[in-house]
């Protein structure tokens, strides 16, 4: 501010906002991220504007998750305050998405689609969540980003469960399992086995369910995860 560096001030405000978000000070975080947005617009800095929109979405997303954790409710069954907060997150992600499309930034589009999928899932809009996660999946494959691809499969599996499409969920979870083994991520492998065990139970394939739950148990013991 002293040297009149507006872009520098915008970036610093954005960084402050992100830090306050991590500290759980969501309302202060929004103020800082909004300053990042306002200055970026004033300076005609489209990249900064996109980043600020994304960051504000993240703050509302984190706030919504924080509020819903305290209530431990199923997706879709949320108090109005939580719904409004997640709806705001979704709106900022949408604005970010249209701007990064304009800028032709595919990686940023992938991040926006993933977060839109997650907010819609929490809001109980499972079909919308699926559409966004499919877009996320396509971009992850485009970039050969195996970790993002794995997350997309997992999220697609979760959303299909709530639509009662257990067989489709099982296919997505199997892909999650395959990738977690490729990535040598045992904790995620255990999680995938757990999801597959539950899905096989819903499909009344009890033999398979036992197999997956035993695998989950073995990994949990290996990792010393009580």
Tab-separated table of C-alpha atoms in Angstrom:
chain	number	residue	atom	x	y	z
A	1	UNK	CA	0.000	0.000	0.000
A	2	UNK	CA	2.821	2.417	0.930
A	3	UNK	CA	4.409	2.071	-2.514
A	4	UNK	CA	1.041	2.050	-4.281
A	5	UNK	CA	1.467	-1.494	-5.656
A	6	UNK	CA	-2.190	-2.417	-6.199
A	7	UNK	CA	-1.552	-5.884	-7.680
A	8	UNK	CA	0.780	-6.676	-4.764
A	9	UNK	CA	-1.895	-5.524	-2.324
A	10	UNK	CA	-4.468	-7.710	-4.081
A	11	UNK	CA	-2.245	-10.809	-3.869
A	12	UNK	CA	-1.396	-10.157	-0.226
A	13	UNK	CA	-5.102	-9.771	0.569
A	14	UNK	CA	-5.809	-13.083	-1.173
A	15	UNK	CA	-3.065	-14.835	0.810
A	16	UNK	CA	-4.435	-13.383	4.036
A	17	UNK	CA	-7.899	-14.613	3.100
A	18	UNK	CA	-6.634	-18.147	2.481
A	19	UNK	CA	-4.763	-18.170	5.785
A	20	UNK	CA	-7.802	-16.901	7.722
A	21	UNK	CA	-9.892	-19.621	6.041
A	22	UNK	CA	-7.509	-22.292	7.370
A	23	UNK	CA	-7.775	-20.699	10.835
A	24	UNK	CA	-11.568	-21.029	10.571
A	25	UNK	CA	-12.111	-17.246	10.580
A	26	UNK	CA	-14.434	-17.395	7.597
A	27	UNK	CA	-16.072	-13.958	7.735
A	28	UNK	CA	-12.720	-12.144	7.956
A	29	UNK	CA	-11.429	-14.390	5.162
A	30	UNK	CA	-14.284	-13.311	2.867
A	31	UNK	CA	-13.448	-9.625	3.457
A	32	UNK	CA	-9.800	-10.185	2.426
A	33	UNK	CA	-10.684	-12.311	-0.602
A	34	UNK	CA	-13.272	-9.717	-1.661
A	35	UNK	CA	-10.533	-7.031	-1.558
A	36	UNK	CA	-8.409	-9.296	-3.792
A	37	UNK	CA	-11.390	-9.517	-6.178
A	38	UNK	CA	-12.152	-5.778	-6.172
A	39	UNK	CA	-8.550	-4.703	-6.832
A	40	UNK	CA	-8.078	-7.359	-9.552
A	41	UNK	CA	-11.170	-6.035	-11.336
A	42	UNK	CA	-10.061	-2.433	-10.918
A	43	UNK	CA	-6.666	-3.350	-12.464
A	44	UNK	CA	-8.239	-5.443	-15.255
A	45	UNK	CA	-6.317	-8.474	-13.965
A	46	UNK	CA	-8.456	-11.386	-15.208
A	47	UNK	CA	-6.198	-14.093	-13.768
A	48	UNK	CA	-6.288	-12.426	-10.342
A	49	UNK	CA	-10.061	-12.031	-10.607
A	50	UNK	CA	-10.488	-15.735	-11.409
A	51	UNK	CA	-8.261	-16.694	-8.485
A	52	UNK	CA	-10.177	-14.433	-6.109
A	53	UNK	CA	-13.548	-15.871	-7.213
A	54	UNK	CA	-12.190	-19.372	-6.645
A	55	UNK	CA	-10.822	-18.431	-3.209
A	56	UNK	CA	-14.136	-16.903	-2.101
A	57	UNK	CA	-15.861	-20.102	-3.250
A	58	UNK	CA	-13.374	-22.058	-1.135
A	59	UNK	CA	-14.083	-19.952	1.959
A	60	UNK	CA	-17.860	-20.487	1.714
A	61	UNK	CA	-17.285	-24.178	0.915
A	62	UNK	CA	-15.084	-24.596	4.002
A	63	UNK	CA	-17.575	-22.670	6.135
A	64	UNK	CA	-20.461	-24.827	4.889
A	65	UNK	CA	-18.541	-28.038	5.588
A	66	UNK	CA	-17.527	-26.743	9.023
A	67	UNK	CA	-21.143	-25.921	9.897
A	68	UNK	CA	-22.452	-29.265	8.605
A	69	UNK	CA	-19.799	-31.306	10.463
A	70	UNK	CA	-21.226	-29.997	13.717
A	71	UNK	CA	-24.606	-31.404	12.674
A	72	UNK	CA	-23.439	-34.723	11.148
A	73	UNK	CA	-26.245	-34.882	8.608
A	74	UNK	CA	-26.673	-36.714	5.325
A	75	UNK	CA	-26.084	-34.670	2.155
A	76	UNK	CA	-29.202	-32.750	1.223
A	77	UNK	CA	-30.667	-32.646	4.763
A	78	UNK	CA	-29.113	-29.383	5.845
A	79	UNK	CA	-30.257	-26.408	7.903
A	80	UNK	CA	-30.978	-23.268	5.865
A	81	UNK	CA	-27.809	-21.455	6.996
A	82	UNK	CA	-25.629	-24.289	5.705
A	83	UNK	CA	-27.573	-24.485	2.434
A	84	UNK	CA	-27.203	-20.734	1.866
A	85	UNK	CA	-23.460	-20.911	2.553
A	86	UNK	CA	-22.914	-23.823	0.150
A	87	UNK	CA	-25.121	-22.127	-2.437
A	88	UNK	CA	-22.841	-19.067	-2.252
A	89	UNK	CA	-19.775	-21.301	-2.690
A	90	UNK	CA	-21.407	-22.810	-5.756
A	91	UNK	CA	-22.180	-19.382	-7.251
A	92	UNK	CA	-18.564	-18.229	-6.874
A	93	UNK	CA	-17.256	-21.478	-8.394
A	94	UNK	CA	-19.656	-20.963	-11.344
A	95	UNK	CA	-18.343	-17.425	-11.872
A	96	UNK	CA	-14.777	-18.706	-11.609
A	97	UNK	CA	-15.569	-21.446	-14.136
A	98	UNK	CA	-16.958	-19.076	-16.748
A	99	UNK	CA	-13.908	-16.806	-16.379
A	100	UNK	CA	-11.305	-19.611	-16.616
A	101	UNK	CA	-13.154	-20.926	-19.687
A	102	UNK	CA	-12.760	-17.458	-21.197
A	103	UNK	CA	-9.038	-17.590	-20.282
A	104	UNK	CA	-8.740	-21.131	-21.692
A	105	UNK	CA	-7.236	-22.463	-18.454
A	106	UNK	CA	-8.152	-26.179	-18.517
A	107	UNK	CA	-6.456	-27.076	-15.216
A	108	UNK	CA	-8.422	-24.361	-13.394
A	109	UNK	CA	-11.618	-25.585	-15.080
A	110	UNK	CA	-10.921	-29.038	-13.654
A	111	UNK	CA	-10.599	-27.645	-10.134
A	112	UNK	CA	-13.815	-25.643	-10.506
A	113	UNK	CA	-15.760	-28.677	-11.791
A	114	UNK	CA	-14.521	-30.807	-8.891
A	115	UNK	CA	-15.548	-28.236	-6.302
A	116	UNK	CA	-18.904	-27.628	-7.983
A	117	UNK	CA	-19.486	-31.383	-7.836
A	118	UNK	CA	-18.641	-31.445	-4.138
A	119	UNK	CA	-20.896	-28.497	-3.218
A	120	UNK	CA	-23.824	-29.872	-5.238
A	121	UNK	CA	-23.332	-33.257	-3.545
A	122	UNK	CA	-23.524	-31.660	-0.088
A	123	UNK	CA	-26.651	-29.780	-1.191
A	124	UNK	CA	-28.222	-33.115	-2.160
A	125	UNK	CA	-28.287	-32.296	-5.899
A	126	UNK	CA	-26.799	-35.651	-6.880
A	127	UNK	CA	-27.518	-35.558	-10.628
A	128	UNK	CA	-25.860	-32.133	-10.916
A	129	UNK	CA	-22.935	-33.392	-8.826
A	130	UNK	CA	-22.502	-36.330	-11.231
A	131	UNK	CA	-22.482	-34.045	-14.274
A	132	UNK	CA	-19.754	-31.857	-12.715
A	133	UNK	CA	-17.638	-34.809	-11.564
A	134	UNK	CA	-17.794	-36.315	-15.068
A	135	UNK	CA	-16.371	-33.059	-16.437
A	136	UNK	CA	-13.707	-33.175	-13.714
A	137	UNK	CA	-12.877	-36.748	-14.688
A	138	UNK	CA	-12.474	-35.870	-18.370
A	139	UNK	CA	-10.030	-33.043	-17.572
A	140	UNK	CA	-8.075	-35.215	-15.104
A	141	UNK	CA	-7.642	-37.833	-17.861
A	142	UNK	CA	-6.621	-35.107	-20.299
A	143	UNK	CA	-3.790	-34.092	-17.944
A	144	UNK	CA	-2.919	-37.631	-16.860
A	145	UNK	CA	-3.647	-36.502	-13.288
A	146	UNK	CA	-4.184	-39.883	-11.630
A	147	UNK	CA	-4.893	-38.487	-8.148
A	148	UNK	CA	-7.655	-36.191	-9.466
A	149	UNK	CA	-9.023	-39.046	-11.595
A	150	UNK	CA	-9.135	-41.251	-8.494
A	151	UNK	CA	-11.006	-38.559	-6.520
A	152	UNK	CA	-13.508	-38.121	-9.359
A	153	UNK	CA	-14.267	-41.869	-9.446
A	154	UNK	CA	-14.741	-41.882	-5.697
A	155	UNK	CA	-17.072	-38.857	-5.831
A	156	UNK	CA	-19.058	-40.371	-8.706
A	157	UNK	CA	-19.467	-43.565	-6.690
A	158	UNK	CA	-20.732	-41.619	-3.671
A	159	UNK	CA	-23.279	-39.617	-5.692
A	160	UNK	CA	-24.703	-42.706	-7.443
A	161	UNK	CA	-25.269	-44.373	-4.048
A	162	UNK	CA	-27.732	-41.626	-3.120
A	163	UNK	CA	-29.594	-42.131	-6.407
A	164	UNK	CA	-29.898	-45.842	-5.568
A	165	UNK	CA	-27.686	-46.885	-8.514
A	166	UNK	CA	-25.554	-49.292	-6.501
A	167	UNK	CA	-24.233	-51.274	-9.472
A	168	UNK	CA	-22.872	-48.096	-11.111
A	169	UNK	CA	-21.374	-47.041	-7.758
A	170	UNK	CA	-19.597	-50.382	-7.478
A	171	UNK	CA	-18.008	-49.874	-10.928
A	172	UNK	CA	-16.715	-46.429	-9.942
A	173	UNK	CA	-15.398	-47.702	-6.609
A	174	UNK	CA	-13.567	-50.516	-8.416
A	175	UNK	CA	-11.841	-47.907	-10.572
A	176	UNK	CA	-10.993	-45.963	-7.399
A	177	UNK	CA	-9.494	-49.129	-5.929
A	178	UNK	CA	-7.463	-49.834	-9.065
A	179	UNK	CA	-6.017	-46.311	-9.122
A	180	UNK	CA	-5.278	-46.220	-5.390
A	181	UNK	CA	-3.177	-49.362	-5.887
A	182	UNK	CA	-1.404	-47.770	-8.858
A	183	UNK	CA	-0.727	-44.694	-6.700
A	184	UNK	CA	0.371	-46.957	-3.814
A	185	UNK	CA	-1.929	-45.048	-1.460
A	186	UNK	CA	-2.941	-47.594	1.162
A	187	UNK	CA	-5.264	-45.335	3.137
A	188	UNK	CA	-7.288	-44.601	-0.005
A	189	UNK	CA	-7.204	-48.285	-0.966
A	190	UNK	CA	-8.699	-49.129	2.442
A	191	UNK	CA	-11.389	-46.467	1.957
A	192	UNK	CA	-12.262	-47.892	-1.479
A	193	UNK	CA	-12.523	-51.414	-0.003
A	194	UNK	CA	-14.822	-50.065	2.718
A	195	UNK	CA	-17.065	-48.360	0.130
A	196	UNK	CA	-17.108	-51.504	-2.018
A	197	UNK	CA	-17.967	-53.642	1.008
A	198	UNK	CA	-20.947	-51.425	1.817
A	199	UNK	CA	-22.063	-51.281	-1.821
A	200	UNK	CA	-21.868	-55.079	-2.191
A	201	UNK	CA	-23.999	-55.359	0.961
A	202	UNK	CA	-26.599	-53.085	-0.666
A	203	UNK	CA	-26.399	-55.296	-3.780
A	204	UNK	CA	-26.852	-58.342	-1.485
A	205	UNK	CA	-23.554	-59.851	-2.662
A	206	UNK	CA	-22.490	-60.778	0.868
A	207	UNK	CA	-19.510	-62.987	-0.051
A	208	UNK	CA	-17.892	-60.126	-1.973
A	209	UNK	CA	-18.799	-57.666	0.799
A	210	UNK	CA	-16.951	-59.808	3.356
A	211	UNK	CA	-13.913	-59.991	1.051
A	212	UNK	CA	-13.723	-56.207	0.741
A	213	UNK	CA	-14.308	-55.559	4.457
A	214	UNK	CA	-11.565	-58.058	5.354
A	215	UNK	CA	-9.179	-56.267	2.996
A	216	UNK	CA	-10.151	-52.965	4.658
A	217	UNK	CA	-9.449	-54.516	8.073
A	218	UNK	CA	-6.029	-55.854	7.028
A	219	UNK	CA	-4.898	-52.455	5.693
A	220	UNK	CA	-6.252	-50.650	8.779
A	221	UNK	CA	-4.204	-53.019	10.949
A	222	UNK	CA	-1.099	-52.557	8.762
A	223	UNK	CA	-1.426	-48.774	9.070
A	224	UNK	CA	-2.070	-49.041	12.826
A	225	UNK	CA	-5.297	-47.063	12.301
A	226	UNK	CA	-7.391	-47.855	15.370
